[in-house]
PDB file of C-alpha atoms in Angstrom:
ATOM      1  CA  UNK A  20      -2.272  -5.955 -10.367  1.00 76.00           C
ATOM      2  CA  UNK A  21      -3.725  -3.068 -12.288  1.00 75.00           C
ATOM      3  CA  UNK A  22      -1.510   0.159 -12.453  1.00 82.00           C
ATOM      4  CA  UNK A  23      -3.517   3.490 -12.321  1.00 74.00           C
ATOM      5  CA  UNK A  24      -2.588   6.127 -14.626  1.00 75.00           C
ATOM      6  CA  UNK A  25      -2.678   9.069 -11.431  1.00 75.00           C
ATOM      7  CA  UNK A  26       1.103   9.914 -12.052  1.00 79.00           C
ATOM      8  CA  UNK A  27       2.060   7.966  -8.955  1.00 85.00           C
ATOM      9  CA  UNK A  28       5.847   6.187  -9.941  1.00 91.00           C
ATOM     10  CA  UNK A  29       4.889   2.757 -10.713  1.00 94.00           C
ATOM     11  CA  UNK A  30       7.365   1.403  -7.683  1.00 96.00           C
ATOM     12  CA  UNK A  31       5.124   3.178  -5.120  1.00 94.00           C
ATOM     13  CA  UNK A  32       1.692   1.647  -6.667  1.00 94.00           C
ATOM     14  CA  UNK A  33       3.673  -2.262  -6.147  1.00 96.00           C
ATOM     15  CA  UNK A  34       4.952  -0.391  -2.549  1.00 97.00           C
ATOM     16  CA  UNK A  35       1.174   0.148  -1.686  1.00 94.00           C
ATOM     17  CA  UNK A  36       0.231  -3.491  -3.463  1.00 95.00           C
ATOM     18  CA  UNK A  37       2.190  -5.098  -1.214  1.00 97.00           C
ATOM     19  CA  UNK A  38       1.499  -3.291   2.200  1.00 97.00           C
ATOM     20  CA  UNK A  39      -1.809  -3.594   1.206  1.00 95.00           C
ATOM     21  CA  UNK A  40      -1.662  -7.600   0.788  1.00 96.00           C
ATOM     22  CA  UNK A  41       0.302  -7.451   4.363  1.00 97.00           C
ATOM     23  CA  UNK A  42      -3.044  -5.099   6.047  1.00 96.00           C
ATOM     24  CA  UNK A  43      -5.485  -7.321   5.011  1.00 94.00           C
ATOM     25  CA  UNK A  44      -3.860 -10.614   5.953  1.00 95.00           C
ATOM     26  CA  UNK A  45      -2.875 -11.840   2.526  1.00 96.00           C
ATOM     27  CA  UNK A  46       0.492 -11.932   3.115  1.00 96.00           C
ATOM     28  CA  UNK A  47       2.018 -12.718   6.647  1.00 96.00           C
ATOM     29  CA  UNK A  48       5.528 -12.707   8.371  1.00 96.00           C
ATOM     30  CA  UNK A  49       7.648 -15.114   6.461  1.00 96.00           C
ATOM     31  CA  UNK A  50       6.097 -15.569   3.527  1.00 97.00           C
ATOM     32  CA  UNK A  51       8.565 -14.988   0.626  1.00 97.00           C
ATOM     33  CA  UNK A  52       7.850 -12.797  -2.048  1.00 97.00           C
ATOM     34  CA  UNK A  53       8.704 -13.416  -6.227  1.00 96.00           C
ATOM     35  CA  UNK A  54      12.194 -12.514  -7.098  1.00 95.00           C
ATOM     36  CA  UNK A  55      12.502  -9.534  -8.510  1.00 96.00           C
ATOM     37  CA  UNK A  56      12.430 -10.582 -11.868  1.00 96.00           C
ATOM     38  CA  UNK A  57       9.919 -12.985 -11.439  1.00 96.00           C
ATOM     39  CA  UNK A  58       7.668 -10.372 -10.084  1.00 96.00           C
ATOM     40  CA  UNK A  59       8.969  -8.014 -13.079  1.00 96.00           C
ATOM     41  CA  UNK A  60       7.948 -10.322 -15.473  1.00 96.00           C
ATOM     42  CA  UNK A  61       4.406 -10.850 -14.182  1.00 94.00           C
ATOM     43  CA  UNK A  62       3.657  -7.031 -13.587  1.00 94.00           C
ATOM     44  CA  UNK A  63       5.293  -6.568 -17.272  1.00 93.00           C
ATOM     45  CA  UNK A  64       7.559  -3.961 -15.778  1.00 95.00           C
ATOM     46  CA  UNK A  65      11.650  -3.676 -15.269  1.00 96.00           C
ATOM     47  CA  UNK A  66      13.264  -5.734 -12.771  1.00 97.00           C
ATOM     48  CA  UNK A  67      15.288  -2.716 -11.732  1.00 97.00           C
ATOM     49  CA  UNK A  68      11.231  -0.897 -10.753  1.00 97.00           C
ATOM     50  CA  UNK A  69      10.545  -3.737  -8.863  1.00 97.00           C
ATOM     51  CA  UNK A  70      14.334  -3.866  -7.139  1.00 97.00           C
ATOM     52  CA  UNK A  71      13.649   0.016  -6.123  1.00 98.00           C
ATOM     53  CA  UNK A  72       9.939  -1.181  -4.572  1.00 98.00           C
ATOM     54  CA  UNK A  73      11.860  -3.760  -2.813  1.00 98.00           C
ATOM     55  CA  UNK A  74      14.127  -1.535  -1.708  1.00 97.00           C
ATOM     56  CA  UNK A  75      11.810   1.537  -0.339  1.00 98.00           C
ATOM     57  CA  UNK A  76       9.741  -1.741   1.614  1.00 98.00           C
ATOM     58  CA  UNK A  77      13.359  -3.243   3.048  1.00 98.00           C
ATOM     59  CA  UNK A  78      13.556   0.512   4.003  1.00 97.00           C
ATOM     60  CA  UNK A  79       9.858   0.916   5.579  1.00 97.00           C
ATOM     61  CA  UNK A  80      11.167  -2.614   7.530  1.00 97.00           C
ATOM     62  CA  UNK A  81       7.746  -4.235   5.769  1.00 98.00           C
ATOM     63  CA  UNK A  82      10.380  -7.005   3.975  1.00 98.00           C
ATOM     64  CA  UNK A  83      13.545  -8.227   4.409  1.00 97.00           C
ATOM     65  CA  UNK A  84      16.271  -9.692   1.885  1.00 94.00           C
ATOM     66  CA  UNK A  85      17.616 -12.852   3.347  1.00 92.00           C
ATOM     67  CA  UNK A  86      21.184 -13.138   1.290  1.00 91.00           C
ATOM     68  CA  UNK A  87      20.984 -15.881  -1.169  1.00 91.00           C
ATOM     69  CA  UNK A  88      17.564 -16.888  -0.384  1.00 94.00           C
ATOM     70  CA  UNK A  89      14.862 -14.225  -1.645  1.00 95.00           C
ATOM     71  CA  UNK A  90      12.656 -11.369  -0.077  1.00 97.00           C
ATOM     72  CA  UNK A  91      10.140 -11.970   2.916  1.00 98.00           C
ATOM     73  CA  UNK A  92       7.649  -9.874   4.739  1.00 98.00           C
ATOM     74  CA  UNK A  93       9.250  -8.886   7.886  1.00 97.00           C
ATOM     75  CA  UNK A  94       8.087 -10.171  11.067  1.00 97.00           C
ATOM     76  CA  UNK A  95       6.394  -6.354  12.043  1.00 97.00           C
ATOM     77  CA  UNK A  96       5.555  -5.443   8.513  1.00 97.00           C
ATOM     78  CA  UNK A  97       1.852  -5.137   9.573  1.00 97.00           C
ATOM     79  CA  UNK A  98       2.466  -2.339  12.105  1.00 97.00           C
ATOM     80  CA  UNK A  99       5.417  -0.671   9.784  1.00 98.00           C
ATOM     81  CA  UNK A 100       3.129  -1.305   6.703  1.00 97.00           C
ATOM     82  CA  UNK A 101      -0.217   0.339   8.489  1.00 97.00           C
ATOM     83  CA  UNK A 102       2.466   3.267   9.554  1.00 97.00           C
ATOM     84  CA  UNK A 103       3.657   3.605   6.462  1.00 96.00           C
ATOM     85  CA  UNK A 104       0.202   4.032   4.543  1.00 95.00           C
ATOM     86  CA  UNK A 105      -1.642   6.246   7.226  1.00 96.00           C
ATOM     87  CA  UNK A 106       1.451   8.869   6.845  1.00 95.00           C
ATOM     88  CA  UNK A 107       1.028   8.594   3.592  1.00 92.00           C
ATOM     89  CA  UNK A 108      -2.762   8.931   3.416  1.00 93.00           C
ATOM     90  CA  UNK A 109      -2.526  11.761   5.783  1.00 95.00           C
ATOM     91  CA  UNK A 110       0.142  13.515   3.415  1.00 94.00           C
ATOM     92  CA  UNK A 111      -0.881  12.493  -0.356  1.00 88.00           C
ATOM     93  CA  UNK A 112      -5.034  11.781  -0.344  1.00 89.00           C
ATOM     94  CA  UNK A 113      -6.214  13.376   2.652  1.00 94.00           C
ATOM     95  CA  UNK A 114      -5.648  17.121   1.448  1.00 94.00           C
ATOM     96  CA  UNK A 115      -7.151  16.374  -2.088  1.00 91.00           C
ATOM     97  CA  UNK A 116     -10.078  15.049   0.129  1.00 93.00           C
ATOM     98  CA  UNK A 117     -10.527  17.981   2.375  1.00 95.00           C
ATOM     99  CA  UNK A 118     -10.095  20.238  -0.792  1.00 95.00           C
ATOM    100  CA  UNK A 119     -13.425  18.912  -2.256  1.00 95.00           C
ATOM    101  CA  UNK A 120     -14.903  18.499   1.246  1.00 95.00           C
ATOM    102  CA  UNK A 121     -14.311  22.370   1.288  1.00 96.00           C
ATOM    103  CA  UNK A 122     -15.458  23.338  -2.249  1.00 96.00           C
ATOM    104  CA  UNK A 123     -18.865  21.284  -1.486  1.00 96.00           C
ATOM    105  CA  UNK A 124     -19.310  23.075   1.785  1.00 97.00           C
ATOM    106  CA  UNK A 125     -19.257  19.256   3.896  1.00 95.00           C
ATOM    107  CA  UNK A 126     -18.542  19.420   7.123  1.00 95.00           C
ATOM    108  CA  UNK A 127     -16.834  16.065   8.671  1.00 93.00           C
ATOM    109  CA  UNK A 128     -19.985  15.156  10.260  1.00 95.00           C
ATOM    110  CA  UNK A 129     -21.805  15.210   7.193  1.00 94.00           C
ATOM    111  CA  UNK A 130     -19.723  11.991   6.503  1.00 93.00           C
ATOM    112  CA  UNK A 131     -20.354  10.052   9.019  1.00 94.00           C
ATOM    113  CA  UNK A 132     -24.114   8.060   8.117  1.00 93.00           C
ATOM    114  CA  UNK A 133     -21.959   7.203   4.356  1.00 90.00           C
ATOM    115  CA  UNK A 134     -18.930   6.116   6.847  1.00 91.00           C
ATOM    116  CA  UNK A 135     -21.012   3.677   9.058  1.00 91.00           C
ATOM    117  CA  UNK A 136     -23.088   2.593   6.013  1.00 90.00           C
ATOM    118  CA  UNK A 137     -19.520   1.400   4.000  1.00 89.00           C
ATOM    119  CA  UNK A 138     -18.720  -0.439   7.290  1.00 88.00           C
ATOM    120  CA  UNK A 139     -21.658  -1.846   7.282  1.00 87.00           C
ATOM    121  CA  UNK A 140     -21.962  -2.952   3.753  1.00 85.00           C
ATOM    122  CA  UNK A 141     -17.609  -4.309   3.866  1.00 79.00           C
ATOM    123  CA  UNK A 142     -18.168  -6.136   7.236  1.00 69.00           C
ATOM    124  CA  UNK A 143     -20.691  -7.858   6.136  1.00 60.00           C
ATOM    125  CA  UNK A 144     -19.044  -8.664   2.644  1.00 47.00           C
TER     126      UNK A 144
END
């Protein structure tokens, strides 16, 4: 995992690793996840950054901590984990988006031949 210097906290960039591992079926209900500093030590970060990302997902019900045992993706985190991203798409990136959209004078419609052209091209892939 690659960390990306946009000024997001580097808990919420392993937060949206994760859910993203759950969305695209890398991860499923009852697998277990590292410990927390396992995971810390192979993301070269602090066990308590990966404790708070652990937290915020127990939160977002996309893991649970089984006492004594470890962390494991919850039996729902793929419709908590899709919830969680699209309010935070819709919130974070989507304005940013519409803000150049705007300054370049594109209406939504001019996006659609790219949109069916990327499905195209990552269905296919």
């Amino acid at each position: 995992m690659q960390f990306n210097n946009t000024g997001q906290a580097i808990y919420l960039q392993i937060v949206d690793h994760i859910c993203e591992k759950v969305l695209l079926d890398e991860s499923r209900p009852d697998d277990k996840l590292p410990s927390v500093r396992e995971m810390a030590v192979n993301l070269e970060v602090n066990p308590n950054t990966v404790m708070r990302a652990y937290e915020f997902l127990k939160q977002q019900h996309v893991i649970q901590d089984k006492r004594g045992i470890g962390y494991f993706i919850s039996a729902d985190a793929k419709s908590n984990a899709l919830n969680y991203r699209k309010k935070q798409f819709m919130e974070s990136e989507l304005p940013a988006f519409f803000r150049v959209m705007n300054m370049l004078r594109m209406e939504p419609a001019d996006l659609v031949p790219a949109y069916e052209k990327f499905k195209d091209n990552y269905l296919t892939v």
